[in-house]
PDB file of C-alpha atoms in Angstrom:
ATOM      1  CA  MET A   1       9.569  10.251  16.150  1.00  0.00           C
ATOM      2  CA  ARG A   2       7.473   9.854  12.997  1.00  0.00           C
ATOM      3  CA  VAL A   3       8.913   8.057   9.963  1.00  0.00           C
ATOM      4  CA  ALA A   4       7.519   7.313   6.519  1.00  0.00           C
ATOM      5  CA  ALA A   5       8.229   5.422   3.304  1.00  0.00           C
ATOM      6  CA  ALA A   6       7.067   6.787  -0.044  1.00  0.00           C
ATOM      7  CA  GLN A   7       5.662   4.071  -2.288  1.00  0.00           C
ATOM      8  CA  ALA A   8       5.382   5.670  -5.691  1.00  0.00           C
ATOM      9  CA  ALA A   9       6.309   5.542  -9.385  1.00  0.00           C
ATOM     10  CA  SER A  10       8.860   7.864 -10.925  1.00  0.00           C
ATOM     11  CA  VAL A  11       7.981  10.070 -13.858  1.00  0.00           C
ATOM     12  CA  TRP A  12      10.336   7.758 -15.641  1.00  0.00           C
ATOM     13  CA  LEU A  13      13.454   9.348 -17.184  1.00  0.00           C
ATOM     14  CA  ASN A  14      11.998  12.796 -16.539  1.00  0.00           C
ATOM     15  CA  PRO A  15      14.186  14.285 -13.795  1.00  0.00           C
ATOM     16  CA  ALA A  16      12.381  17.635 -13.574  1.00  0.00           C
ATOM     17  CA  ALA A  17       8.920  16.074 -13.236  1.00  0.00           C
ATOM     18  CA  THR A  18      10.143  13.412 -10.816  1.00  0.00           C
ATOM     19  CA  THR A  19      11.824  16.086  -8.672  1.00  0.00           C
ATOM     20  CA  ASN A  20       8.507  17.919  -8.483  1.00  0.00           C
ATOM     21  CA  LYS A  21       6.854  14.658  -7.428  1.00  0.00           C
ATOM     22  CA  VAL A  22       9.490  14.155  -4.736  1.00  0.00           C
ATOM     23  CA  VAL A  23       8.836  17.669  -3.416  1.00  0.00           C
ATOM     24  CA  GLY A  24       5.090  16.982  -3.378  1.00  0.00           C
ATOM     25  CA  LEU A  25       5.626  13.835  -1.314  1.00  0.00           C
ATOM     26  CA  ILE A  26       7.854  15.736   1.116  1.00  0.00           C
ATOM     27  CA  GLU A  27       5.055  18.265   1.480  1.00  0.00           C
ATOM     28  CA  GLN A  28       2.601  15.463   2.251  1.00  0.00           C
ATOM     29  CA  ALA A  29       4.997  14.014   4.814  1.00  0.00           C
ATOM     30  CA  SER A  30       5.531  17.384   6.466  1.00  0.00           C
ATOM     31  CA  GLY A  31       1.748  17.788   6.727  1.00  0.00           C
ATOM     32  CA  GLN A  32       1.711  14.570   8.759  1.00  0.00           C
ATOM     33  CA  ALA A  33       4.564  15.746  11.029  1.00  0.00           C
ATOM     34  CA  VAL A  34       7.000  13.198   9.575  1.00  0.00           C
ATOM     35  CA  ASP A  35      10.633  13.574  10.695  1.00  0.00           C
ATOM     36  CA  LEU A  36      12.217  11.173   8.188  1.00  0.00           C
ATOM     37  CA  LEU A  37      10.978  10.211   4.719  1.00  0.00           C
ATOM     38  CA  ALA A  38      12.536   7.429   2.619  1.00  0.00           C
ATOM     39  CA  PHE A  39      12.138   6.953  -1.141  1.00  0.00           C
ATOM     40  CA  PRO A  40      12.697   3.860  -3.332  1.00  0.00           C
ATOM     41  CA  GLU A  41      15.922   2.874  -5.076  1.00  0.00           C
ATOM     42  CA  ALA A  42      16.862   5.062  -8.087  1.00  0.00           C
ATOM     43  CA  PHE A  43      13.550   6.921  -7.765  1.00  0.00           C
ATOM     44  CA  LEU A  44      15.081   9.972  -9.409  1.00  0.00           C
ATOM     45  CA  SER A  45      15.048   9.435 -12.452  1.00  0.00           C
ATOM     46  CA  GLY A  46      13.941   5.805 -12.511  1.00  0.00           C
ATOM     47  CA  TYR A  47      15.028   2.187 -12.125  1.00  0.00           C
ATOM     48  CA  PRO A  48      16.512   0.458 -15.253  1.00  0.00           C
ATOM     49  CA  PHE A  49      13.799  -2.199 -15.384  1.00  0.00           C
ATOM     50  CA  TRP A  50      14.706  -3.502 -18.864  1.00  0.00           C
ATOM     51  CA  VAL A  51      17.926  -5.218 -17.845  1.00  0.00           C
ATOM     52  CA  MET A  52      16.067  -7.234 -15.187  1.00  0.00           C
ATOM     53  CA  LEU A  53      13.323  -8.195 -17.621  1.00  0.00           C
ATOM     54  CA  GLY A  54      15.608  -9.664 -20.293  1.00  0.00           C
ATOM     55  CA  GLY A  55      16.569  -6.628 -22.395  1.00  0.00           C
ATOM     56  CA  GLY A  56      20.060  -5.625 -23.474  1.00  0.00           C
ATOM     57  CA  GLY A  57      21.912  -8.836 -22.639  1.00  0.00           C
ATOM     58  CA  ARG A  58      23.478  -9.296 -26.083  1.00  0.00           C
ATOM     59  CA  PHE A  59      26.889  -7.636 -26.413  1.00  0.00           C
ATOM     60  CA  GLY A  60      26.768  -4.645 -28.735  1.00  0.00           C
ATOM     61  CA  ASP A  61      22.969  -4.618 -28.805  1.00  0.00           C
ATOM     62  CA  PRO A  62      22.093  -1.273 -30.479  1.00  0.00           C
ATOM     63  CA  GLU A  63      18.758  -1.059 -28.669  1.00  0.00           C
ATOM     64  CA  HIS A  64      20.492  -1.390 -25.314  1.00  0.00           C
ATOM     65  CA  ALA A  65      23.006   1.253 -26.352  1.00  0.00           C
ATOM     66  CA  ARG A  66      20.135   3.598 -27.163  1.00  0.00           C
ATOM     67  CA  ALA A  67      18.415   2.769 -23.867  1.00  0.00           C
ATOM     68  CA  TYR A  68      21.586   3.336 -21.885  1.00  0.00           C
ATOM     69  CA  ALA A  69      22.206   6.685 -23.585  1.00  0.00           C
ATOM     70  CA  ALA A  70      18.703   7.855 -22.609  1.00  0.00           C
ATOM     71  CA  TYR A  71      19.231   6.588 -19.057  1.00  0.00           C
ATOM     72  CA  LEU A  72      22.603   8.344 -18.790  1.00  0.00           C
ATOM     73  CA  GLU A  73      21.164  11.645 -20.010  1.00  0.00           C
ATOM     74  CA  ALA A  74      18.352  11.440 -17.427  1.00  0.00           C
ATOM     75  CA  ALA A  75      20.750  10.770 -14.521  1.00  0.00           C
ATOM     76  CA  VAL A  76      21.299  13.635 -12.082  1.00  0.00           C
ATOM     77  CA  GLU A  77      24.472  15.106 -10.613  1.00  0.00           C
ATOM     78  CA  LEU A  78      24.846  15.483  -6.883  1.00  0.00           C
ATOM     79  CA  ASP A  79      25.400  19.231  -7.203  1.00  0.00           C
ATOM     80  CA  GLY A  80      22.744  19.601  -9.888  1.00  0.00           C
ATOM     81  CA  PRO A  81      19.463  21.503  -9.757  1.00  0.00           C
ATOM     82  CA  GLU A  82      17.321  18.483  -8.926  1.00  0.00           C
ATOM     83  CA  VAL A  83      19.152  17.577  -5.720  1.00  0.00           C
ATOM     84  CA  ARG A  84      19.323  21.252  -4.781  1.00  0.00           C
ATOM     85  CA  GLN A  85      15.541  21.554  -5.209  1.00  0.00           C
ATOM     86  CA  VAL A  86      14.932  18.530  -2.992  1.00  0.00           C
ATOM     87  CA  ALA A  87      17.349  19.875  -0.371  1.00  0.00           C
ATOM     88  CA  GLY A  88      15.476  23.185  -0.424  1.00  0.00           C
ATOM     89  CA  ALA A  89      12.175  21.419   0.184  1.00  0.00           C
ATOM     90  CA  ALA A  90      13.698  19.328   3.004  1.00  0.00           C
ATOM     91  CA  ARG A  91      14.972  22.569   4.597  1.00  0.00           C
ATOM     92  CA  ASP A  92      11.715  24.485   4.252  1.00  0.00           C
ATOM     93  CA  LEU A  93       9.537  21.580   5.408  1.00  0.00           C
ATOM     94  CA  HIS A  94      11.850  20.283   8.136  1.00  0.00           C
ATOM     95  CA  VAL A  95      12.001  16.669   6.874  1.00  0.00           C
ATOM     96  CA  PHE A  96      15.129  14.506   6.718  1.00  0.00           C
ATOM     97  CA  VAL A  97      15.093  12.740   3.323  1.00  0.00           C
ATOM     98  CA  TYR A  98      16.660   9.538   2.044  1.00  0.00           C
ATOM     99  CA  LEU A  99      16.298   9.540  -1.740  1.00  0.00           C
ATOM    100  CA  GLY A 100      17.410   6.971  -4.292  1.00  0.00           C
ATOM    101  CA  VAL A 101      18.875   8.621  -7.381  1.00  0.00           C
ATOM    102  CA  SER A 102      20.487   7.512 -10.617  1.00  0.00           C
ATOM    103  CA  GLU A 103      23.662   9.572 -10.235  1.00  0.00           C
ATOM    104  CA  ARG A 104      25.729  10.683 -13.204  1.00  0.00           C
ATOM    105  CA  GLY A 105      29.450  10.589 -12.502  1.00  0.00           C
ATOM    106  CA  ARG A 106      31.583  13.687 -12.886  1.00  0.00           C
ATOM    107  CA  GLY A 107      34.916  14.307 -14.551  1.00  0.00           C
ATOM    108  CA  SER A 108      36.480  11.070 -15.735  1.00  0.00           C
ATOM    109  CA  GLY A 109      33.332   9.137 -14.792  1.00  0.00           C
ATOM    110  CA  ARG A 110      30.786  11.240 -16.657  1.00  0.00           C
ATOM    111  CA  GLY A 111      29.819   8.320 -18.878  1.00  0.00           C
ATOM    112  CA  THR A 112      28.798   6.199 -15.879  1.00  0.00           C
ATOM    113  CA  VAL A 113      25.608   5.993 -13.830  1.00  0.00           C
ATOM    114  CA  TYR A 114      25.693   5.006 -10.146  1.00  0.00           C
ATOM    115  CA  CYS A 115      22.811   3.767  -8.067  1.00  0.00           C
ATOM    116  CA  THR A 116      23.083   6.220  -5.184  1.00  0.00           C
ATOM    117  CA  LEU A 117      21.150   6.709  -1.963  1.00  0.00           C
ATOM    118  CA  VAL A 118      21.473  10.322  -0.826  1.00  0.00           C
ATOM    119  CA  ALA A 119      20.846  11.594   2.702  1.00  0.00           C
ATOM    120  CA  ILE A 120      19.549  15.145   2.964  1.00  0.00           C
ATOM    121  CA  ASP A 121      19.504  16.903   6.316  1.00  0.00           C
ATOM    122  CA  PRO A 122      16.993  19.763   6.603  1.00  0.00           C
ATOM    123  CA  GLU A 123      19.650  22.035   8.135  1.00  0.00           C
ATOM    124  CA  GLN A 124      22.904  20.835   6.560  1.00  0.00           C
ATOM    125  CA  GLY A 125      21.664  19.811   3.126  1.00  0.00           C
ATOM    126  CA  LEU A 126      23.316  16.855   1.359  1.00  0.00           C
ATOM    127  CA  VAL A 127      25.220  14.962   4.090  1.00  0.00           C
ATOM    128  CA  GLY A 128      25.625  11.531   2.455  1.00  0.00           C
ATOM    129  CA  ALA A 129      25.771   9.870  -0.962  1.00  0.00           C
ATOM    130  CA  HIS A 130      26.109   6.088  -0.847  1.00  0.00           C
ATOM    131  CA  ARG A 131      26.827   4.465  -4.206  1.00  0.00           C
ATOM    132  CA  LYS A 132      25.560   0.897  -4.383  1.00  0.00           C
ATOM    133  CA  LEU A 133      28.543  -1.343  -3.716  1.00  0.00           C
ATOM    134  CA  ASN A 134      27.688  -4.013  -6.241  1.00  0.00           C
ATOM    135  CA  PRO A 135      24.910  -3.799  -8.819  1.00  0.00           C
ATOM    136  CA  THR A 136      22.879  -6.986  -8.847  1.00  0.00           C
ATOM    137  CA  HIS A 137      23.082  -9.433 -11.770  1.00  0.00           C
ATOM    138  CA  THR A 138      22.156  -7.628 -15.026  1.00  0.00           C
ATOM    139  CA  GLU A 139      22.114  -4.216 -13.309  1.00  0.00           C
ATOM    140  CA  ARG A 140      25.848  -4.325 -14.073  1.00  0.00           C
ATOM    141  CA  LEU A 141      24.934  -3.524 -17.663  1.00  0.00           C
ATOM    142  CA  VAL A 142      23.803  -0.093 -16.488  1.00  0.00           C
ATOM    143  CA  TRP A 143      25.353   0.890 -13.146  1.00  0.00           C
ATOM    144  CA  GLY A 144      28.966   1.280 -12.094  1.00  0.00           C
ATOM    145  CA  ARG A 145      30.251  -0.244  -8.843  1.00  0.00           C
ATOM    146  CA  GLY A 146      30.205   2.012  -5.825  1.00  0.00           C
ATOM    147  CA  ASP A 147      32.603   2.380  -2.896  1.00  0.00           C
ATOM    148  CA  GLY A 148      32.565   2.646   0.876  1.00  0.00           C
ATOM    149  CA  HIS A 149      32.396   6.440   1.038  1.00  0.00           C
ATOM    150  CA  GLY A 150      28.705   6.477   1.907  1.00  0.00           C
ATOM    151  CA  LEU A 151      28.756   3.741   4.569  1.00  0.00           C
ATOM    152  CA  ARG A 152      27.934   6.290   7.272  1.00  0.00           C
ATOM    153  CA  THR A 153      25.104   7.020   9.652  1.00  0.00           C
ATOM    154  CA  HIS A 154      23.503  10.405  10.255  1.00  0.00           C
ATOM    155  CA  ARG A 155      21.773  11.910  13.265  1.00  0.00           C
ATOM    156  CA  VAL A 156      18.023  12.281  12.757  1.00  0.00           C
ATOM    157  CA  GLY A 157      16.335  13.447  15.927  1.00  0.00           C
ATOM    158  CA  PRO A 158      17.126  10.936  18.680  1.00  0.00           C
ATOM    159  CA  LEU A 159      18.470   8.233  16.344  1.00  0.00           C
ATOM    160  CA  ARG A 160      21.394   7.489  14.071  1.00  0.00           C
ATOM    161  CA  VAL A 161      20.204   6.423  10.637  1.00  0.00           C
ATOM    162  CA  GLY A 162      21.929   4.605   7.761  1.00  0.00           C
ATOM    163  CA  GLY A 163      20.774   3.112   4.496  1.00  0.00           C
ATOM    164  CA  LEU A 164      21.482   0.645   1.679  1.00  0.00           C
ATOM    165  CA  ASN A 165      20.123  -0.072  -1.796  1.00  0.00           C
ATOM    166  CA  CYS A 166      18.151  -3.196  -2.700  1.00  0.00           C
ATOM    167  CA  TRP A 167      20.213  -6.419  -2.608  1.00  0.00           C
ATOM    168  CA  GLU A 168      23.190  -4.839  -0.884  1.00  0.00           C
ATOM    169  CA  ASN A 169      20.913  -5.069   2.146  1.00  0.00           C
ATOM    170  CA  TRP A 170      21.853  -8.762   1.950  1.00  0.00           C
ATOM    171  CA  MET A 171      25.601  -7.972   2.208  1.00  0.00           C
ATOM    172  CA  PRO A 172      26.642  -8.912   5.780  1.00  0.00           C
ATOM    173  CA  LEU A 173      29.658  -6.584   6.004  1.00  0.00           C
ATOM    174  CA  ALA A 174      27.786  -3.598   4.545  1.00  0.00           C
ATOM    175  CA  ARG A 175      25.193  -4.007   7.304  1.00  0.00           C
ATOM    176  CA  HIS A 176      27.966  -4.596   9.842  1.00  0.00           C
ATOM    177  CA  ALA A 177      29.635  -1.297   8.868  1.00  0.00           C
ATOM    178  CA  LEU A 178      26.447   0.641   9.526  1.00  0.00           C
ATOM    179  CA  TYR A 179      25.689  -1.145  12.796  1.00  0.00           C
ATOM    180  CA  ALA A 180      29.232  -0.356  13.963  1.00  0.00           C
ATOM    181  CA  ASP A 181      28.764   3.298  13.024  1.00  0.00           C
ATOM    182  CA  GLY A 182      25.918   3.443  15.519  1.00  0.00           C
ATOM    183  CA  GLU A 183      22.932   2.699  13.322  1.00  0.00           C
ATOM    184  CA  GLU A 184      19.598   2.568  15.139  1.00  0.00           C
ATOM    185  CA  LEU A 185      17.250   2.996  12.172  1.00  0.00           C
ATOM    186  CA  HIS A 186      17.952   1.366   8.835  1.00  0.00           C
ATOM    187  CA  VAL A 187      16.585   2.679   5.503  1.00  0.00           C
ATOM    188  CA  ALA A 188      16.265   0.020   2.808  1.00  0.00           C
ATOM    189  CA  ALA A 189      15.578   1.381  -0.682  1.00  0.00           C
ATOM    190  CA  TRP A 190      14.094  -1.041  -3.270  1.00  0.00           C
ATOM    191  CA  PRO A 191      12.784  -0.659  -6.834  1.00  0.00           C
ATOM    192  CA  GLY A 192       9.710  -2.798  -6.097  1.00  0.00           C
ATOM    193  CA  SER A 193       8.487  -6.408  -5.689  1.00  0.00           C
ATOM    194  CA  ALA A 194       6.800  -7.169  -2.390  1.00  0.00           C
ATOM    195  CA  ALA A 195       7.854 -10.814  -2.491  1.00  0.00           C
ATOM    196  CA  GLN A 196      11.472  -9.752  -1.905  1.00  0.00           C
ATOM    197  CA  THR A 197      10.926  -7.159   0.799  1.00  0.00           C
ATOM    198  CA  ARG A 198       9.121  -9.109   3.477  1.00  0.00           C
ATOM    199  CA  ASP A 199      11.982 -11.347   4.619  1.00  0.00           C
ATOM    200  CA  ILE A 200      14.888  -8.887   4.399  1.00  0.00           C
ATOM    201  CA  ALA A 201      13.081  -6.146   6.317  1.00  0.00           C
ATOM    202  CA  ARG A 202      12.504  -8.383   9.345  1.00  0.00           C
ATOM    203  CA  PHE A 203      15.940 -10.024   9.075  1.00  0.00           C
ATOM    204  CA  VAL A 204      17.807  -6.700   9.245  1.00  0.00           C
ATOM    205  CA  ALA A 205      15.647  -5.535  12.136  1.00  0.00           C
ATOM    206  CA  LEU A 206      16.322  -8.728  14.095  1.00  0.00           C
ATOM    207  CA  GLU A 207      20.046  -8.868  13.310  1.00  0.00           C
ATOM    208  CA  GLY A 208      20.844  -5.224  13.995  1.00  0.00           C
ATOM    209  CA  ARG A 209      18.172  -4.624  16.640  1.00  0.00           C
ATOM    210  CA  VAL A 210      17.205  -1.585  14.569  1.00  0.00           C
ATOM    211  CA  TYR A 211      14.060  -0.077  13.174  1.00  0.00           C
ATOM    212  CA  VAL A 212      13.753  -0.667   9.415  1.00  0.00           C
ATOM    213  CA  VAL A 213      11.987   1.707   7.048  1.00  0.00           C
ATOM    214  CA  LEU A 214      11.760  -0.002   3.670  1.00  0.00           C
ATOM    215  CA  ALA A 215      10.689   2.075   0.665  1.00  0.00           C
ATOM    216  CA  SER A 216       9.786   0.123  -2.453  1.00  0.00           C
ATOM    217  CA  GLY A 217       8.755   1.521  -5.820  1.00  0.00           C
ATOM    218  CA  LEU A 218       6.233   0.927  -8.573  1.00  0.00           C
ATOM    219  CA  ILE A 219       6.813   0.578 -12.327  1.00  0.00           C
ATOM    220  CA  SER A 220       4.206  -0.148 -14.979  1.00  0.00           C
ATOM    221  CA  ALA A 221       3.701   0.451 -18.692  1.00  0.00           C
ATOM    222  CA  ASP A 222       1.739   3.556 -17.773  1.00  0.00           C
ATOM    223  CA  THR A 223       4.869   5.131 -16.259  1.00  0.00           C
ATOM    224  CA  VAL A 224       7.318   4.426 -19.123  1.00  0.00           C
ATOM    225  CA  PRO A 225       7.418   6.420 -22.396  1.00  0.00           C
ATOM    226  CA  LYS A 226       6.149   4.358 -25.314  1.00  0.00           C
ATOM    227  CA  ASP A 227       9.132   5.313 -27.486  1.00  0.00           C
ATOM    228  CA  PHE A 228      11.622   3.791 -25.033  1.00  0.00           C
ATOM    229  CA  PRO A 229      13.414   0.846 -26.746  1.00  0.00           C
ATOM    230  CA  PHE A 230      12.273  -1.773 -24.230  1.00  0.00           C
ATOM    231  CA  TYR A 231       8.843  -0.348 -23.462  1.00  0.00           C
ATOM    232  CA  GLN A 232       7.150  -3.642 -24.382  1.00  0.00           C
ATOM    233  CA  LEU A 233       8.917  -5.406 -21.501  1.00  0.00           C
ATOM    234  CA  THR A 234       6.883  -3.373 -19.021  1.00  0.00           C
ATOM    235  CA  LYS A 235       3.688  -4.447 -20.798  1.00  0.00           C
ATOM    236  CA  ASP A 236       4.713  -8.112 -20.540  1.00  0.00           C
ATOM    237  CA  LYS A 237       6.417  -8.077 -17.104  1.00  0.00           C
ATOM    238  CA  PRO A 238       5.623 -11.046 -14.877  1.00  0.00           C
ATOM    239  CA  GLU A 239       3.096 -10.593 -12.098  1.00  0.00           C
ATOM    240  CA  GLY A 240       4.730  -9.396  -8.910  1.00  0.00           C
ATOM    241  CA  PHE A 241       7.447  -7.270 -10.499  1.00  0.00           C
ATOM    242  CA  TYR A 242       7.662  -3.650  -9.315  1.00  0.00           C
ATOM    243  CA  ASN A 243       4.488  -3.768  -7.233  1.00  0.00           C
ATOM    244  CA  GLY A 244       5.737  -2.051  -4.076  1.00  0.00           C
ATOM    245  CA  GLY A 245       6.058  -3.787  -0.741  1.00  0.00           C
ATOM    246  CA  SER A 246       6.991  -0.826   1.468  1.00  0.00           C
ATOM    247  CA  CYS A 247       6.924  -1.579   5.185  1.00  0.00           C
ATOM    248  CA  ILE A 248       8.211  -0.606   8.644  1.00  0.00           C
ATOM    249  CA  VAL A 249       9.625  -3.082  11.196  1.00  0.00           C
ATOM    250  CA  ALA A 250      10.447  -2.732  14.894  1.00  0.00           C
ATOM    251  CA  PRO A 251      13.812  -3.801  16.442  1.00  0.00           C
ATOM    252  CA  ASP A 252      12.305  -7.055  17.733  1.00  0.00           C
ATOM    253  CA  GLY A 253      11.273  -8.048  14.187  1.00  0.00           C
ATOM    254  CA  SER A 254       7.590  -7.351  14.654  1.00  0.00           C
ATOM    255  CA  TRP A 255       5.653  -5.432  12.054  1.00  0.00           C
ATOM    256  CA  VAL A 256       4.911  -1.781  12.661  1.00  0.00           C
ATOM    257  CA  LEU A 257       3.325  -1.646   9.214  1.00  0.00           C
ATOM    258  CA  GLU A 258       3.204  -4.760   6.992  1.00  0.00           C
ATOM    259  CA  PRO A 259       4.240  -4.592   3.322  1.00  0.00           C
ATOM    260  CA  MET A 260       1.851  -2.576   1.167  1.00  0.00           C
ATOM    261  CA  VAL A 261       1.288  -4.156  -2.249  1.00  0.00           C
ATOM    262  CA  GLY A 262       0.336  -1.857  -5.113  1.00  0.00           C
ATOM    263  CA  GLY A 263      -0.925   1.686  -4.893  1.00  0.00           C
ATOM    264  CA  GLU A 264       0.899   4.961  -4.386  1.00  0.00           C
ATOM    265  CA  GLY A 265       1.101   6.755  -1.079  1.00  0.00           C
ATOM    266  CA  LEU A 266       2.982   7.295   2.142  1.00  0.00           C
ATOM    267  CA  ILE A 267       3.108   4.695   4.885  1.00  0.00           C
ATOM    268  CA  VAL A 268       3.605   6.571   8.138  1.00  0.00           C
ATOM    269  CA  ALA A 269       4.278   5.359  11.672  1.00  0.00           C
ATOM    270  CA  GLU A 270       5.269   6.756  15.027  1.00  0.00           C
ATOM    271  CA  ILE A 271       8.184   4.823  16.503  1.00  0.00           C
ATOM    272  CA  ASP A 272       9.521   4.600  20.052  1.00  0.00           C
ATOM    273  CA  PRO A 273      13.332   4.822  20.263  1.00  0.00           C
ATOM    274  CA  ALA A 274      13.212   3.089  23.678  1.00  0.00           C
ATOM    275  CA  ARG A 275      12.373  -0.192  21.936  1.00  0.00           C
ATOM    276  CA  ILE A 276      15.902  -0.306  20.513  1.00  0.00           C
ATOM    277  CA  ALA A 277      17.501  -0.485  23.961  1.00  0.00           C
ATOM    278  CA  SER A 278      15.017  -3.149  25.044  1.00  0.00           C
ATOM    279  CA  ALA A 279      15.865  -5.293  22.014  1.00  0.00           C
ATOM    280  CA  ARG A 280      19.615  -5.018  22.550  1.00  0.00           C
ATOM    281  CA  TYR A 281      19.756  -6.564  26.022  1.00  0.00           C
ATOM    282  CA  SER A 282      20.228  -9.989  24.409  1.00  0.00           C
ATOM    283  CA  LEU A 283      22.051  -8.992  21.192  1.00  0.00           C
ATOM    284  CA  ASP A 284      24.113  -5.988  20.154  1.00  0.00           C
ATOM    285  CA  PRO A 285      25.970  -7.205  17.024  1.00  0.00           C
ATOM    286  CA  THR A 286      28.811  -4.699  17.189  1.00  0.00           C
ATOM    287  CA  GLY A 287      28.764  -4.238  20.963  1.00  0.00           C
ATOM    288  CA  HIS A 288      28.523  -6.916  23.641  1.00  0.00           C
ATOM    289  CA  TYR A 289      27.949  -9.631  21.035  1.00  0.00           C
ATOM    290  CA  ALA A 290      30.950  -8.664  18.907  1.00  0.00           C
ATOM    291  CA  ARG A 291      34.293 -10.484  19.023  1.00  0.00           C
ATOM    292  CA  PRO A 292      36.904  -8.001  17.726  1.00  0.00           C
ATOM    293  CA  ASP A 293      39.623 -10.255  19.156  1.00  0.00           C
ATOM    294  CA  VAL A 294      38.536 -12.941  16.667  1.00  0.00           C
ATOM    295  CA  PHE A 295      37.130 -10.974  13.697  1.00  0.00           C
ATOM    296  CA  GLY A 296      38.821  -7.922  12.198  1.00  0.00           C
ATOM    297  CA  VAL A 297      36.885  -5.702   9.806  1.00  0.00           C
ATOM    298  CA  THR A 298      38.283  -2.687   7.949  1.00  0.00           C
ATOM    299  CA  VAL A 299      36.099  -0.346   5.897  1.00  0.00           C
ATOM    300  CA  ASP A 300      37.670   1.968   3.329  1.00  0.00           C
ATOM    301  CA  ARG A 301      35.458   5.045   3.216  1.00  0.00           C
ATOM    302  CA  ARG A 302      37.498   7.006   0.688  1.00  0.00           C
ATOM    303  CA  ARG A 303      35.691   8.072  -2.480  1.00  0.00           C
ATOM    304  CA  GLN A 304      37.345   6.092  -5.265  1.00  0.00           C
ATOM    305  CA  GLN A 305      38.497   7.935  -8.392  1.00  0.00           C
ATOM    306  CA  ALA A 306      40.010   6.698 -11.651  1.00  0.00           C
ATOM    307  CA  LEU A 307      43.008   8.981 -11.234  1.00  0.00           C
ATOM    308  CA  ALA A 308      44.413  11.944  -9.339  1.00  0.00           C
ATOM    309  CA  PHE A 309      46.051  14.800 -11.236  1.00  0.00           C
ATOM    310  CA  THR A 310      49.225  16.355  -9.819  1.00  0.00           C
ATOM    311  CA  ASP A 311      50.096  19.692 -11.436  1.00  0.00           C
TER     312      ASP A 311
END
């Protein structure tokens, strides 16, 4: 089985152009016989960098309101043309795709953006949409809270695959839910910053005895429109922010491919599913090393809505 992570920069807040870039990367992956391709967090249509770099923290800030409005308008709907185009490419090129999107809510939630990781099967199309359970720190100025609906694994070739966004990879029960759903390969989607990806990638691999494909993005002043309210923050961002760090880890915690810092491209590896069974002889966290008689865990996988109309 061949897997890959796309380390790239969005065409920021340009959903049509970013979708074309996604399709181009799927074409590259298909040319290298890749079975599964993972993209960074919120790749389509871009990560809200400004809230993490000190912008928009003041209540009622008009510049943040303008930035949020632009971000909302660039968000994509799950049944919109962008996701359909990506699903068509996945189908035609026979690649299973995990893609981070900034998802615009529908109906009563149309004014909200969710950080969503979608799973696209080449034959079945969109099979999963996991909304980030808890936006991290100042991300809460931009993203709504998700729910458990997307805490599911999907069959990709010989393996069951699940995924999480950025710091929710540190949430023990979110990982536990995926392990218990049979996860054997874990996709971790990040906006960038290699310093943060090295430890978590190996930790998840060792804890779950799973392969980890971590896709981490790139953001620079060259990728952000100059008329965006907080453009200057990308010019002044500290060293190490949004510089990639994509990597692939084996179930015993060893590197298949170490974190790549800077530069766009695909990191591709052939993995051996048999290594999962070998790693689980000493630890299977939701199997022979679980204690359901002591610990009880319930996961609500219903999609949460503000209301339900009865006519």
